[in-house]
Amino acid sequence: MNFEMTGRLSISKETEKFKPWEEKTYDSGWVKRRLLFNVTCGDNRHMLAVDDGSFSDGHGDVYTFSKATIDESGNKKKGESMIIPFKERLTSPKIAEVAEFKKYIFDLEKPGRRYGLEKASERLKEGRNLTDEELKDLGLENESEVTEALEKSKKKRHEFITKWDYAEFIKKVIDSGKYSDAKFFIRGNGEYSYSENNERVYESYVPTRIYLAADDAEESSTATVNILFNSESLDTMSADEKKKYYVNGWMMEYDNNRRGNIPVPVTVTIPLPGDDADQKAKRRVESLKHKFAVDDESIKEYGVVVNMLNGAQKTEITEDMLTDEQRDDLECGLITMDDIRAELGGSVYGERIREYEFVKPARGFTKGRQDTVYTVEDMVIRPIEETLPEGTEDLFDDDDDL
């Protein structure tokens, strides 16, 4: 699962049981660092996690991957594994060779400004001038400022090859207070681990890219999920009460402790249109219902983009929300729905929910669902029979603190 969010960053206050920033040292000298921070996207607030570890004396290595290259014959050569000493993780010249997908980015430049400065610099080198309007868009007064502004802009892009440093930098930015009102665009992935003791899958939202967003950027939080489902997955029994269908399935996600994929339970909701909705909206739901209906023992797969809902959702006031007196006054013409909406602010908040709400098919699934070779037995997480490799960290040794 991967996600995209646009919202404001914050760190919750520390309490006796909740520590948003923690460094825990073990007898071996291993230090576990963890940052928990919030991204508020409109009515939804999500907690993101960045954790990593290192030895207190700084020994050890960073295992990463190099960029793809082009050989003398013009053929593309795939990247390969590379090792950088942990003590050189911020200074080694090899960092320039690390593949982009293995880096963690935090960019504090305004959207599009660096690109504009680069193009402006190219124009000046070609002997062409910039207009006053172009300079204004870049926040500059004259052409002599372009080179210095571009260099400063490049320094606003911070790249890391470990989450150890990434966590510290994110905390530094939030704690500075300089960006408390700023919006950021975040990309990241879901990470999953199964606890044998608790028989539970733990999920974390881990950011890999954080960019300063435009002041007027629309706040949102979406994820792309490949859901596996069978004949028992589609639940329509709650339609009348909840006004939505539920699809209870699984995602195949990598578990670091097990060194392999595990089936992670996931539920996707399909909101139902109101009685006054047009035929197109009603056909849309029927089409989705058909996609998730399975009449044999097979397991299907469907990629979906979902809204990540976590909080009390704002909803428009409708007649079925009115009191008896309001309905009577409405029928008598004493008041109108506009009067009621104006008095109550136009909308109300419902109960707090946490769910993935269907938006549209994911890329690669516009032709519909796909067959799989999975069986129901594959959707069960089985006990680890053999001992974990030496050095594997037990992620659940401090479950009482969660």
CSV table of C-alpha atoms in Angstrom, one decimal:
chain,number,residue,atom,x,y,z
A,1,MET,CA,0.0,0.0,0.0
A,2,ASN,CA,1.3,3.5,-0.8
A,3,PHE,CA,-0.3,6.8,0.2
A,4,GLU,CA,-0.3,10.5,-0.7
A,5,MET,CA,-1.3,13.2,1.8
A,6,THR,CA,-1.6,17.0,1.7
A,7,GLY,CA,-1.9,18.6,5.1
A,8,ARG,CA,-0.3,20.2,8.1
A,9,LEU,CA,2.4,18.6,10.2
A,10,SER,CA,2.4,18.5,14.0
A,11,ILE,CA,3.7,16.5,16.9
A,12,SER,CA,1.4,15.5,19.8
A,13,LYS,CA,2.3,16.4,23.4
A,14,GLU,CA,4.3,13.8,25.3
A,15,THR,CA,2.5,11.9,28.1
A,16,GLU,CA,3.6,9.2,30.5
A,17,LYS,CA,2.4,6.5,28.1
A,18,PHE,CA,2.8,8.3,24.8
A,19,LYS,CA,6.2,9.4,23.6
A,20,PRO,CA,6.2,10.9,20.1
A,21,TRP,CA,10.1,11.0,20.1
A,22,GLU,CA,12.0,8.2,21.8
A,23,GLU,CA,15.5,6.8,21.8
A,24,LYS,CA,15.8,3.5,23.6
A,25,THR,CA,19.2,2.0,24.2
A,26,TYR,CA,19.7,-1.8,24.6
A,27,ASP,CA,22.5,-3.6,26.4
A,28,SER,CA,24.1,-4.4,23.1
A,29,GLY,CA,24.6,-0.7,22.4
A,30,TRP,CA,21.9,-0.7,19.8
A,31,VAL,CA,19.8,2.5,19.9
A,32,LYS,CA,16.2,2.4,18.6
A,33,ARG,CA,14.9,5.8,17.5
A,34,ARG,CA,11.3,6.5,16.8
A,35,LEU,CA,9.3,9.6,15.7
A,36,LEU,CA,5.5,9.7,15.6
A,37,PHE,CA,4.0,12.8,14.0
A,38,ASN,CA,0.6,13.9,12.7
A,39,VAL,CA,-0.6,15.0,9.3
A,40,THR,CA,-3.9,16.8,9.5
A,41,CYS,CA,-5.8,16.7,6.1
A,42,GLY,CA,-9.1,18.5,6.4
A,43,ASP,CA,-11.3,16.4,8.7
A,44,ASN,CA,-8.8,13.6,8.9
A,45,ARG,CA,-5.7,13.2,11.0
A,46,HIS,CA,-3.1,10.5,10.4
A,47,MET,CA,-0.2,9.4,12.5
A,48,LEU,CA,3.0,8.7,10.6
A,49,ALA,CA,6.0,6.9,11.9
A,50,VAL,CA,9.7,7.0,11.2
A,51,ASP,CA,11.9,4.6,13.1
A,52,ASP,CA,15.4,3.3,12.7
A,53,GLY,CA,18.3,2.1,14.7
A,54,SER,CA,22.1,2.4,15.0
A,55,PHE,CA,24.8,1.5,17.4
A,56,SER,CA,25.7,4.1,20.0
A,57,ASP,CA,29.3,4.2,19.0
A,58,GLY,CA,28.4,4.7,15.3
A,59,HIS,CA,29.9,1.5,14.0
A,60,GLY,CA,28.1,-0.5,11.3
A,61,ASP,CA,27.0,0.0,7.7
A,62,VAL,CA,24.1,1.4,5.6
A,63,TYR,CA,23.0,-1.1,3.0
A,64,THR,CA,21.4,0.6,0.0
A,65,PHE,CA,21.2,0.4,-3.8
A,66,SER,CA,22.9,2.3,-6.6
A,67,LYS,CA,21.4,4.2,-9.5
A,68,ALA,CA,21.0,2.6,-12.9
A,69,THR,CA,23.8,3.6,-15.3
A,70,ILE,CA,24.5,3.6,-19.1
A,71,ASP,CA,27.5,1.6,-20.3
A,72,GLU,CA,29.8,2.5,-23.2
A,73,SER,CA,27.5,0.8,-25.7
A,74,GLY,CA,24.6,2.8,-24.6
A,75,ASN,CA,22.9,0.0,-22.8
A,76,LYS,CA,21.2,0.5,-19.5
A,77,LYS,CA,22.8,-1.2,-16.6
A,78,LYS,CA,20.8,-2.0,-13.5
A,79,GLY,CA,21.8,-0.6,-10.1
A,80,GLU,CA,23.3,-2.9,-7.6
A,81,SER,CA,23.7,-3.3,-3.8
A,82,MET,CA,26.1,-0.9,-2.2
A,83,ILE,CA,27.4,-0.4,1.3
A,84,ILE,CA,28.2,3.0,3.0
A,85,PRO,CA,29.8,3.1,6.5
A,86,PHE,CA,27.2,4.5,9.0
A,87,LYS,CA,29.7,7.2,10.1
A,88,GLU,CA,29.9,8.4,6.5
A,89,ARG,CA,26.2,8.4,5.8
A,90,LEU,CA,26.1,12.2,5.5
A,91,THR,CA,29.5,12.8,4.0
A,92,SER,CA,30.5,10.0,1.7
A,93,PRO,CA,30.8,10.9,-2.0
A,94,LYS,CA,29.1,7.6,-2.7
A,95,ILE,CA,25.8,9.2,-1.6
A,96,ALA,CA,25.6,10.7,-5.1
A,97,GLU,CA,25.4,7.2,-6.5
A,98,VAL,CA,22.4,6.1,-4.4
A,99,ALA,CA,19.2,5.4,-6.3
A,100,GLU,CA,16.5,7.9,-5.8
A,101,PHE,CA,14.0,5.3,-4.6
A,102,LYS,CA,16.4,4.5,-1.7
A,103,LYS,CA,16.5,8.1,-0.5
A,104,TYR,CA,14.3,9.9,2.0
A,105,ILE,CA,13.5,13.5,0.9
A,106,PHE,CA,12.4,16.6,2.7
A,107,ASP,CA,12.1,19.7,0.4
A,108,LEU,CA,11.3,23.1,1.8
A,109,GLU,CA,11.2,25.0,-1.5
A,110,LYS,CA,8.0,26.4,-2.8
A,111,PRO,CA,6.4,24.2,-5.5
A,112,GLY,CA,7.8,24.9,-8.9
A,113,ARG,CA,10.1,27.7,-7.8
A,114,ARG,CA,13.4,25.8,-8.2
A,115,TYR,CA,12.4,24.7,-11.7
A,116,GLY,CA,11.6,28.3,-12.5
A,117,LEU,CA,15.0,29.4,-11.2
A,118,GLU,CA,16.8,26.8,-13.3
A,119,LYS,CA,15.0,27.9,-16.4
A,120,ALA,CA,15.7,31.5,-15.6
A,121,SER,CA,19.4,30.7,-15.1
A,122,GLU,CA,19.5,28.9,-18.5
A,123,ARG,CA,18.0,31.9,-20.2
A,124,LEU,CA,20.5,34.3,-18.7
A,125,LYS,CA,23.4,32.1,-19.8
A,126,GLU,CA,21.9,32.2,-23.3
A,127,GLY,CA,22.0,36.0,-23.2
A,128,ARG,CA,18.2,36.4,-22.9
A,129,ASN,CA,16.6,38.7,-20.4
A,130,LEU,CA,13.8,38.0,-17.9
A,131,THR,CA,10.6,40.2,-17.8
A,132,ASP,CA,9.6,42.0,-14.6
A,133,GLU,CA,6.6,39.7,-14.3
A,134,GLU,CA,8.9,36.6,-14.4
A,135,LEU,CA,11.2,38.1,-11.8
A,136,LYS,CA,8.1,38.8,-9.6
A,137,ASP,CA,6.9,35.2,-9.9
A,138,LEU,CA,10.3,34.1,-8.6
A,139,GLY,CA,10.3,36.5,-5.8
A,140,LEU,CA,13.3,38.4,-7.2
A,141,GLU,CA,13.9,42.1,-7.9
A,142,ASN,CA,16.6,41.8,-10.6
A,143,GLU,CA,18.4,39.3,-12.7
A,144,SER,CA,21.6,39.5,-10.6
A,145,GLU,CA,19.8,37.6,-7.8
A,146,VAL,CA,19.0,34.5,-9.9
A,147,THR,CA,22.2,32.6,-9.4
A,148,GLU,CA,22.3,33.1,-5.6
A,149,ALA,CA,18.6,32.3,-5.3
A,150,LEU,CA,19.1,29.0,-7.2
A,151,GLU,CA,21.9,27.9,-4.9
A,152,LYS,CA,19.8,28.7,-1.9
A,153,SER,CA,16.9,26.8,-3.4
A,154,LYS,CA,19.0,23.7,-4.0
A,155,LYS,CA,20.0,23.7,-0.3
A,156,LYS,CA,16.4,23.5,0.7
A,157,ARG,CA,16.2,20.0,-0.7
A,158,HIS,CA,17.4,17.6,2.0
A,159,GLU,CA,18.3,14.0,1.1
A,160,PHE,CA,19.0,11.2,3.5
A,161,ILE,CA,19.9,7.5,3.1
A,162,THR,CA,18.7,6.5,6.6
A,163,LYS,CA,15.5,7.0,8.4
A,164,TRP,CA,17.7,7.7,11.5
A,165,ASP,CA,18.6,11.1,10.1
A,166,TYR,CA,15.2,11.6,8.4
A,167,ALA,CA,13.3,11.3,11.7
A,168,GLU,CA,15.6,13.8,13.3
A,169,PHE,CA,15.2,16.3,10.5
A,170,ILE,CA,11.4,16.0,10.4
A,171,LYS,CA,11.3,16.7,14.2
A,172,LYS,CA,13.6,19.7,13.7
A,173,VAL,CA,11.3,21.2,11.1
A,174,ILE,CA,8.1,20.8,13.1
A,175,ASP,CA,9.7,21.9,16.4
A,176,SER,CA,11.1,25.1,14.7
A,177,GLY,CA,7.5,26.4,14.5
A,178,LYS,CA,8.4,28.1,11.1
A,179,TYR,CA,6.0,25.8,9.2
A,180,SER,CA,3.2,25.4,11.7
A,181,ASP,CA,0.7,27.0,9.2
A,182,ALA,CA,2.3,25.5,6.1
A,183,LYS,CA,0.9,22.6,4.0
A,184,PHE,CA,3.0,19.7,2.9
A,185,PHE,CA,2.6,17.0,0.3
A,186,ILE,CA,3.7,13.6,1.6
A,187,ARG,CA,4.3,10.3,-0.2
A,188,GLY,CA,4.9,7.1,1.6
A,189,ASN,CA,4.2,3.4,2.2
A,190,GLY,CA,2.4,1.2,4.6
A,191,GLU,CA,4.7,-1.1,6.6
A,192,TYR,CA,3.3,-4.2,8.4
A,193,SER,CA,4.5,-6.6,11.0
A,194,TYR,CA,2.7,-9.5,12.6
A,195,SER,CA,3.0,-10.2,16.4
A,196,GLU,CA,2.8,-13.9,17.3
A,197,ASN,CA,2.0,-13.1,20.9
A,198,ASN,CA,-0.8,-10.7,20.2
A,199,GLU,CA,-2.0,-12.4,17.0
A,200,ARG,CA,-2.3,-9.0,15.4
A,201,VAL,CA,-0.9,-7.2,12.4
A,202,TYR,CA,0.6,-3.8,13.2
A,203,GLU,CA,0.4,-1.1,10.5
A,204,SER,CA,2.6,2.1,10.2
A,205,TYR,CA,2.4,4.9,7.7
A,206,VAL,CA,6.0,5.6,6.8
A,207,PRO,CA,6.8,8.8,4.7
A,208,THR,CA,9.6,8.7,2.1
A,209,ARG,CA,8.9,12.1,0.4
A,210,ILE,CA,7.8,15.4,2.1
A,211,TYR,CA,7.5,18.5,-0.1
A,212,LEU,CA,6.3,22.0,0.8
A,213,ALA,CA,2.9,22.5,-0.8
A,214,ALA,CA,1.1,25.6,-2.1
A,215,ASP,CA,-0.8,27.6,0.4
A,216,ASP,CA,-4.0,26.9,-1.5
A,217,ALA,CA,-3.4,23.2,-2.0
A,218,GLU,CA,-6.4,21.1,-1.4
A,219,GLU,CA,-6.0,18.9,1.8
A,220,SER,CA,-6.5,15.2,1.1
A,221,SER,CA,-5.3,11.8,2.0
A,222,THR,CA,-5.5,8.9,-0.4
A,223,ALA,CA,-4.0,5.4,-0.7
A,224,THR,CA,-3.6,2.8,-3.4
A,225,VAL,CA,-4.5,-0.7,-2.3
A,226,ASN,CA,-4.5,-4.0,-4.1
A,227,ILE,CA,-7.3,-5.8,-2.3
A,228,LEU,CA,-7.7,-9.6,-2.5
A,229,PHE,CA,-11.3,-10.9,-2.0
A,230,ASN,CA,-13.5,-13.9,-2.3
A,231,SER,CA,-17.2,-14.9,-2.2
A,232,GLU,CA,-17.5,-13.9,1.5
A,233,SER,CA,-15.9,-10.5,1.2
A,234,LEU,CA,-18.8,-8.3,0.0
A,235,ASP,CA,-21.1,-7.3,2.9
A,236,THR,CA,-24.3,-5.5,1.9
A,237,MET,CA,-26.2,-6.2,5.1
A,238,SER,CA,-25.4,-2.8,6.6
A,239,ALA,CA,-26.6,-0.8,3.6
A,240,ASP,CA,-29.8,0.5,5.1
A,241,GLU,CA,-28.2,1.5,8.4
A,242,LYS,CA,-24.7,2.6,7.3
A,243,LYS,CA,-25.5,3.7,3.8
A,244,LYS,CA,-22.4,1.9,2.5
A,245,TYR,CA,-21.2,-1.6,1.4
A,246,TYR,CA,-18.2,-3.2,3.0
A,247,VAL,CA,-15.5,-5.3,1.2
A,248,ASN,CA,-13.5,-7.3,3.7
A,249,GLY,CA,-10.4,-8.7,2.1
A,250,TRP,CA,-6.6,-8.8,2.4
A,251,MET,CA,-3.5,-7.1,1.1
A,252,MET,CA,-0.3,-9.0,0.5
A,253,GLU,CA,2.3,-6.9,2.3
A,254,TYR,CA,6.0,-7.5,3.2
A,255,ASP,CA,6.8,-8.3,6.8
A,256,ASN,CA,10.4,-7.5,7.8
A,257,ASN,CA,10.5,-9.9,10.7
A,258,ARG,CA,9.3,-12.8,8.4
A,259,ARG,CA,11.3,-11.8,5.4
A,260,GLY,CA,8.3,-12.3,3.2
A,261,ASN,CA,4.7,-11.3,2.4
A,262,ILE,CA,1.8,-11.8,4.8
A,263,PRO,CA,-2.0,-11.4,4.2
A,264,VAL,CA,-3.0,-8.2,5.9
A,265,PRO,CA,-6.8,-7.8,6.6
A,266,VAL,CA,-8.2,-4.7,5.0
A,267,THR,CA,-11.7,-3.3,4.5
A,268,VAL,CA,-12.8,-1.0,1.7
A,269,THR,CA,-16.1,0.8,2.0
A,270,ILE,CA,-18.3,1.8,-0.9
A,271,PRO,CA,-20.6,4.7,-0.1
A,272,LEU,CA,-24.1,4.5,-1.4
A,273,PRO,CA,-25.8,7.3,-3.2
A,274,GLY,CA,-28.9,9.0,-1.7
A,275,ASP,CA,-32.4,8.3,-2.9
A,276,ASP,CA,-32.4,11.5,-4.9
A,277,ALA,CA,-29.1,10.6,-6.7
A,278,ASP,CA,-29.1,10.4,-10.5
A,279,GLN,CA,-29.0,7.2,-12.4
A,280,LYS,CA,-25.3,7.4,-13.2
A,281,ALA,CA,-24.4,7.4,-9.5
A,282,LYS,CA,-26.7,4.4,-8.9
A,283,ARG,CA,-25.2,2.5,-11.8
A,284,ARG,CA,-21.7,3.2,-10.5
A,285,VAL,CA,-22.5,1.4,-7.2
A,286,GLU,CA,-24.1,-1.5,-9.0
A,287,SER,CA,-21.1,-1.8,-11.2
A,288,LEU,CA,-18.8,-1.9,-8.1
A,289,LYS,CA,-21.1,-4.4,-6.4
A,290,HIS,CA,-20.7,-6.7,-9.4
A,291,LYS,CA,-16.9,-6.3,-9.4
A,292,PHE,CA,-16.7,-7.5,-5.8
A,293,ALA,CA,-19.2,-10.3,-6.2
A,294,VAL,CA,-17.6,-13.8,-6.4
A,295,ASP,CA,-19.6,-16.9,-7.0
A,296,ASP,CA,-17.0,-19.6,-6.7
A,297,GLU,CA,-14.1,-20.4,-4.4
A,298,SER,CA,-11.5,-18.3,-6.2
A,299,ILE,CA,-9.8,-15.2,-4.9
A,300,LYS,CA,-9.8,-12.1,-7.0
A,301,GLU,CA,-7.6,-9.0,-7.0
A,302,TYR,CA,-8.6,-5.4,-7.6
A,303,GLY,CA,-6.5,-2.3,-7.3
A,304,VAL,CA,-8.3,0.7,-5.9
A,305,VAL,CA,-7.6,4.3,-4.9
A,306,VAL,CA,-9.3,5.1,-1.5
A,307,ASN,CA,-9.8,8.1,0.7
A,308,MET,CA,-8.1,7.6,4.0
A,309,LEU,CA,-10.7,8.6,6.6
A,310,ASN,CA,-9.7,9.0,10.2
A,311,GLY,CA,-11.9,11.4,12.2
A,312,ALA,CA,-15.4,12.8,12.4
A,313,GLN,CA,-16.5,13.6,8.9
A,314,LYS,CA,-18.3,16.7,7.9
A,315,THR,CA,-21.5,16.1,6.0
A,316,GLU,CA,-24.1,18.3,4.5
A,317,ILE,CA,-27.4,18.7,6.4
A,318,THR,CA,-30.3,16.8,4.9
A,319,GLU,CA,-34.0,16.5,5.8
A,320,ASP,CA,-33.5,13.1,7.5
A,321,MET,CA,-31.3,14.8,10.1
A,322,LEU,CA,-34.0,17.3,11.2
A,323,THR,CA,-36.0,17.2,14.4
A,324,ASP,CA,-39.7,16.6,14.3
A,325,GLU,CA,-40.3,20.3,14.9
A,326,GLN,CA,-38.0,21.4,12.2
A,327,ARG,CA,-39.8,19.1,9.8
A,328,ASP,CA,-43.1,20.5,10.7
A,329,ASP,CA,-41.9,24.1,10.3
A,330,LEU,CA,-40.4,23.1,7.0
A,331,GLU,CA,-43.6,21.6,5.7
A,332,CYS,CA,-45.6,24.7,6.9
A,333,GLY,CA,-43.2,27.0,5.1
A,334,LEU,CA,-42.1,28.7,8.3
A,335,ILE,CA,-38.5,28.0,7.5
A,336,THR,CA,-36.5,26.6,4.6
A,337,MET,CA,-33.6,24.2,4.4
A,338,ASP,CA,-31.4,27.2,3.6
A,339,ASP,CA,-32.4,28.8,6.9
A,340,ILE,CA,-31.5,25.6,8.8
A,341,ARG,CA,-28.2,25.2,7.0
A,342,ALA,CA,-27.3,28.9,7.6
A,343,GLU,CA,-28.0,28.5,11.3
A,344,LEU,CA,-26.0,25.3,11.7
A,345,GLY,CA,-23.1,26.3,9.4
A,346,GLY,CA,-24.2,24.4,6.4
A,347,SER,CA,-22.9,21.0,7.6
A,348,VAL,CA,-22.5,18.8,10.6
A,349,TYR,CA,-20.0,16.3,11.9
A,350,GLY,CA,-20.9,12.7,12.1
A,351,GLU,CA,-19.4,9.9,14.3
A,352,ARG,CA,-15.7,9.4,14.2
A,353,ILE,CA,-14.7,6.8,11.7
A,354,ARG,CA,-11.5,5.1,10.4
A,355,GLU,CA,-11.8,3.5,7.1
A,356,TYR,CA,-10.7,3.3,3.4
A,357,GLU,CA,-13.4,4.7,1.2
A,358,PHE,CA,-13.5,3.7,-2.5
A,359,VAL,CA,-12.7,6.5,-5.0
A,360,LYS,CA,-11.7,4.9,-8.3
A,361,PRO,CA,-9.9,1.9,-9.8
A,362,ALA,CA,-6.1,2.0,-9.5
A,363,ARG,CA,-3.8,2.2,-12.4
A,364,GLY,CA,-3.5,-1.1,-14.1
A,365,PHE,CA,-7.0,-2.2,-13.2
A,366,THR,CA,-9.2,-0.2,-15.6
A,367,LYS,CA,-10.1,-3.5,-17.3
A,368,GLY,CA,-11.5,-4.8,-14.0
A,369,ARG,CA,-10.5,-7.3,-11.4
A,370,GLN,CA,-8.0,-10.0,-12.0
A,371,ASP,CA,-7.8,-13.7,-11.2
A,372,THR,CA,-5.2,-15.0,-8.8
A,373,VAL,CA,-3.7,-18.3,-7.8
A,374,TYR,CA,-4.3,-17.7,-4.1
A,375,THR,CA,-6.5,-19.9,-2.0
A,376,VAL,CA,-8.3,-19.3,1.4
A,377,GLU,CA,-5.5,-21.1,3.1
A,378,ASP,CA,-3.0,-18.5,1.8
A,379,MET,CA,-5.0,-15.8,3.7
A,380,VAL,CA,-4.0,-17.3,7.1
A,381,ILE,CA,-0.9,-16.1,8.8
A,382,ARG,CA,0.9,-19.2,10.1
A,383,PRO,CA,3.3,-19.4,13.1
A,384,ILE,CA,7.0,-19.1,12.4
A,385,GLU,CA,8.3,-22.7,12.8
A,386,GLU,CA,11.9,-21.9,12.8
A,387,THR,CA,13.9,-19.4,14.9
A,388,LEU,CA,14.4,-16.0,13.4
A,389,PRO,CA,17.9,-15.3,12.1
A,390,GLU,CA,20.3,-14.0,14.6
A,391,GLY,CA,20.2,-10.2,14.9
A,392,THR,CA,16.5,-9.9,13.9
A,393,GLU,CA,15.0,-7.2,16.1
A,394,ASP,CA,11.8,-8.0,18.1
A,395,LEU,CA,9.5,-5.2,17.2
A,396,PHE,CA,7.1,-6.1,19.9
A,397,ASP,CA,9.3,-6.3,23.0
A,398,ASP,CA,7.6,-3.1,24.2
A,399,ASP,CA,4.0,-3.6,23.2
A,400,ASP,CA,2.9,-2.3,26.6
A,401,ASP,CA,4.0,1.2,25.6
A,402,LEU,CA,1.8,1.2,22.4
